[in-house]
Amino acid sequence: MTPENYEQLLAVLEEAARDLMEAEVQTLGLGMSLPGLVDDRVGRGILSPNVPMTNGHTPAADLGRRLGLPAVLLQESHALCLAERHYGLAQQVDDFAVLDVATGVGLGVMLGGRLFTGHNGLAGEIGHMTVVTEGGRRCGCGNNGCLETVVSDTALAWQASQKLGRPVGGDEVVELARRGQIDLSAELDGMASYLALAVAAVINIFNPAAVFIHTPLFDIEPDLLDRVIARAQQRALPPSFQQCRILRAQGTKYQGAIAGIIEALTDAVAPRIT
């Protein structure tokens, strides 16, 4: 069943969670990640175009109350950052960033071993950086020419739709391209250039030891990452670029939600044992 409102969404999530809890020996907490804008101070969804029924609500806390569990809500890109920290290639890295290129483009940043979320959790909306100043496509945020209008699953699906003469979704276009049923090499090459701009900006601003890129676009053309790295080198400050690795992310959003509740539980217990 596809939820039509917030209460239906909670009911579906509760049923799924209880099934998992019955299969586990002990459940200590609930982690949830949400795309869009999330106020992580109170765990409230502010603006989620893909899950709009969560806007203005605290889905993790509300579900946690139904299940009798502590709960934490994370923005998806921030969750990916924690996933890479706990389960991926950043387990020994204190300063790194994760670029999430999917339906949109998000950024998670770890500084000094701590997740950087900004004043009220809204940091990392790099997908809404203007990169096309003349004639850019309209973005869901209301502006024109945002980064995610030219490099994302959604952008690639739009370009593929123009070629095919019919609408296609992000998952479908990835499969069509992987099977060679549509040639998107020129479009992907253009995306590599825009993604390189974002990578260079992250390197110049945060001076990370590593930038991890999470995207299904690399499944279409595996050498796309090499092009991104080469073009980012042309844009980034040499001293910062030379000390930064650019790699494909290994962590998943599912792992990010788990990592989020692990950190929340650890922080809650730590004061009692120190």
XYZ file of C-alpha atoms in Angstrom:
274
model
C 0.000 0.000 0.000
C 1.308 3.443 -0.931
C 0.593 5.854 1.953
C -1.603 8.808 1.020
C -1.111 10.778 4.236
C 1.092 10.993 7.295
C -0.965 8.646 9.488
C -0.968 5.986 6.783
C 2.789 6.358 6.427
C 3.296 5.831 10.167
C 1.010 2.780 10.085
C 2.993 1.189 7.251
C 6.295 1.917 8.977
C 5.011 0.614 12.296
C 3.903 -2.672 10.743
C 7.266 -3.132 9.031
C 9.157 -2.227 12.203
C 7.180 -4.655 14.362
C 7.890 -7.454 11.879
C 11.598 -6.696 12.188
C 11.419 -6.461 15.976
C 9.825 -9.886 16.194
C 12.693 -11.327 14.159
C 15.407 -9.696 16.285
C 16.615 -10.792 19.724
C 16.533 -7.252 21.099
C 15.789 -3.878 19.526
C 17.565 -0.935 21.128
C 16.407 1.947 18.982
C 15.034 3.273 15.721
C 16.964 5.180 13.049
C 15.279 6.924 10.120
C 16.657 8.966 7.228
C 14.619 11.428 5.193
C 15.398 13.277 1.954
C 14.992 17.029 1.850
C 15.309 19.603 4.625
C 15.384 18.237 8.181
C 15.727 20.197 11.420
C 17.900 17.743 13.313
C 17.603 19.681 16.577
C 14.038 18.420 16.991
C 13.930 15.687 14.321
C 11.339 17.493 12.215
C 10.900 17.269 8.463
C 10.750 20.754 6.960
C 10.520 20.190 3.223
C 10.705 16.775 1.576
C 9.564 16.823 -2.072
C 9.695 13.011 -2.263
C 7.868 12.381 1.032
C 5.758 15.551 1.396
C 3.436 14.081 4.031
C 6.332 14.313 6.519
C 6.606 18.100 6.193
C 6.128 19.684 9.607
C 6.138 16.314 11.371
C 8.573 14.347 13.542
C 8.280 10.878 11.951
C 11.077 9.136 13.861
C 9.873 10.402 17.256
C 6.226 9.608 16.446
C 7.085 6.086 15.309
C 9.395 5.635 18.277
C 6.537 6.464 20.662
C 4.320 3.866 19.016
C 7.048 1.243 19.354
C 8.359 2.310 22.746
C 11.852 2.921 21.363
C 14.316 5.818 21.323
C 14.456 7.228 17.793
C 16.546 9.598 15.690
C 15.789 11.304 12.371
C 18.600 12.152 9.963
C 18.727 13.966 6.670
C 19.684 11.396 4.003
C 23.018 12.936 3.001
C 24.015 13.262 6.653
C 23.033 9.626 7.150
C 25.298 8.607 4.269
C 28.128 10.446 5.974
C 27.637 8.371 9.120
C 27.337 5.204 7.022
C 30.699 5.847 5.395
C 32.173 6.588 8.818
C 30.909 3.372 10.434
C 30.743 0.889 7.556
C 32.610 2.312 4.553
C 36.035 3.633 3.656
C 36.092 6.506 6.172
C 36.407 4.496 9.367
C 39.821 6.017 10.103
C 39.097 9.437 8.589
C 38.016 12.422 10.703
C 37.571 15.032 7.947
C 35.648 13.967 4.862
C 32.578 14.690 2.763
C 29.972 12.557 1.005
C 28.269 13.802 -2.149
C 24.937 12.070 -2.691
C 23.902 12.276 -6.344
C 20.506 10.619 -6.689
C 17.090 12.241 -7.148
C 18.847 15.452 -6.171
C 22.309 16.334 -4.905
C 23.115 16.482 -1.209
C 26.254 16.830 0.869
C 27.257 15.327 4.183
C 30.358 16.642 5.957
C 32.365 15.186 8.836
C 34.753 17.617 10.537
C 36.988 16.545 13.377
C 35.107 13.281 13.631
C 31.757 15.025 14.155
C 28.911 15.413 11.690
C 28.574 19.033 10.568
C 24.906 19.931 10.134
C 24.919 23.703 10.467
C 22.860 25.957 12.729
C 19.646 23.923 12.545
C 20.477 20.887 10.438
C 20.091 22.413 6.987
C 23.764 22.328 5.946
C 24.735 20.446 2.807
C 22.166 21.599 0.242
C 24.816 21.848 -2.455
C 22.306 20.682 -5.058
C 20.790 24.163 -4.940
C 24.012 25.944 -5.818
C 23.419 27.839 -9.069
C 25.644 26.510 -11.869
C 23.635 27.594 -14.947
C 23.106 31.351 -14.847
C 21.378 31.762 -18.226
C 18.503 29.584 -19.414
C 18.744 27.036 -16.624
C 15.910 24.583 -15.972
C 13.486 25.249 -13.154
C 14.383 23.423 -9.942
C 11.967 22.041 -7.383
C 13.238 24.660 -4.932
C 11.880 27.417 -7.170
C 15.185 28.663 -8.550
C 16.607 28.119 -12.022
C 19.879 26.430 -12.965
C 20.558 24.558 -9.723
C 23.246 21.876 -9.731
C 20.730 19.059 -9.344
C 18.903 20.135 -12.507
C 21.994 19.190 -14.529
C 23.518 16.315 -12.550
C 21.185 13.800 -10.857
C 19.060 10.756 -11.651
C 16.195 13.152 -12.269
C 18.224 15.266 -14.691
C 19.372 12.203 -16.616
C 15.814 10.865 -16.760
C 14.612 14.199 -18.144
C 17.303 14.156 -20.828
C 16.504 10.537 -21.698
C 12.803 11.376 -21.923
C 13.603 14.020 -24.529
C 15.456 11.429 -26.584
C 12.889 8.653 -26.240
C 9.815 10.817 -26.626
C 8.244 9.335 -23.510
C 8.672 9.873 -19.774
C 11.113 7.590 -17.954
C 12.108 7.427 -14.301
C 15.560 7.474 -12.758
C 15.789 3.732 -12.118
C 14.533 2.894 -15.602
C 16.973 5.191 -17.371
C 19.915 3.675 -15.492
C 18.841 0.187 -16.604
C 18.245 1.292 -20.204
C 21.688 2.861 -20.358
C 23.406 -0.116 -18.740
C 21.795 -2.452 -21.294
C 22.844 -0.190 -24.152
C 19.252 0.594 -25.159
C 19.922 4.318 -25.084
C 23.135 6.262 -25.639
C 23.616 8.860 -22.925
C 27.392 9.176 -23.182
C 27.284 12.876 -24.096
C 24.823 13.661 -21.291
C 26.911 11.757 -18.746
C 30.071 13.508 -19.877
C 28.372 16.844 -19.261
C 27.313 15.657 -15.828
C 30.912 14.697 -15.052
C 31.928 18.320 -15.615
C 29.221 19.705 -13.335
C 29.934 17.090 -10.675
C 33.617 18.056 -10.846
C 32.602 21.653 -10.064
C 30.830 20.441 -6.927
C 33.746 18.251 -5.848
C 36.202 21.124 -6.330
C 33.959 23.454 -4.322
C 33.784 20.969 -1.459
C 37.566 20.544 -1.486
C 38.200 24.294 -1.536
C 35.686 25.066 1.229
C 36.212 22.186 3.686
C 39.742 20.929 2.925
C 38.697 17.292 3.525
C 41.002 14.282 3.502
C 38.518 12.499 1.242
C 35.397 13.085 -0.828
C 33.139 10.074 -1.353
C 30.571 10.134 -4.153
C 27.383 8.088 -3.806
C 25.553 7.711 -7.132
C 24.131 5.052 -9.471
C 25.489 7.066 -12.416
C 28.811 5.275 -11.999
C 27.003 1.997 -12.725
C 26.333 3.224 -16.268
C 29.874 4.314 -17.093
C 32.475 3.121 -14.556
C 35.134 5.519 -15.921
C 32.885 8.483 -15.106
C 34.593 8.808 -11.716
C 37.995 9.151 -13.396
C 36.653 12.031 -15.502
C 35.210 13.722 -12.440
C 38.555 13.470 -10.636
C 40.531 14.834 -13.593
C 38.205 17.797 -14.037
C 37.988 18.504 -10.309
C 41.773 18.752 -10.266
C 41.540 21.570 -12.811
C 39.154 23.509 -10.544
C 40.366 22.836 -7.007
C 43.244 24.559 -5.250
C 46.294 22.307 -5.819
C 47.467 22.062 -2.162
C 44.000 20.954 -1.019
C 43.402 18.643 -3.984
C 46.734 16.867 -3.566
C 45.867 15.901 0.008
C 42.336 14.696 -0.826
C 41.202 11.311 -2.122
C 38.097 11.148 -4.322
C 36.408 7.754 -4.147
C 33.117 6.020 -4.756
C 31.137 5.729 -1.519
C 30.476 2.302 -0.052
C 28.003 3.179 2.708
C 24.237 3.002 2.127
C 21.334 5.078 3.440
C 20.067 2.028 5.317
C 23.414 1.775 7.101
C 23.247 5.507 7.742
C 19.987 5.185 9.651
C 21.527 2.410 11.750
C 24.650 4.475 12.395
C 22.479 7.406 13.443
C 20.681 5.518 16.207
C 23.958 3.919 17.322
C 25.484 7.374 17.790
C 22.372 8.680 19.535
C 22.303 5.760 21.968
C 26.041 6.093 22.593
C 25.704 9.819 23.310
C 22.814 9.121 25.695
C 24.744 6.505 27.649
C 28.161 8.203 27.661
C 27.396 10.803 30.380
C 26.385 8.015 32.765
C 29.636 6.108 32.382
C 32.120 9.005 32.418
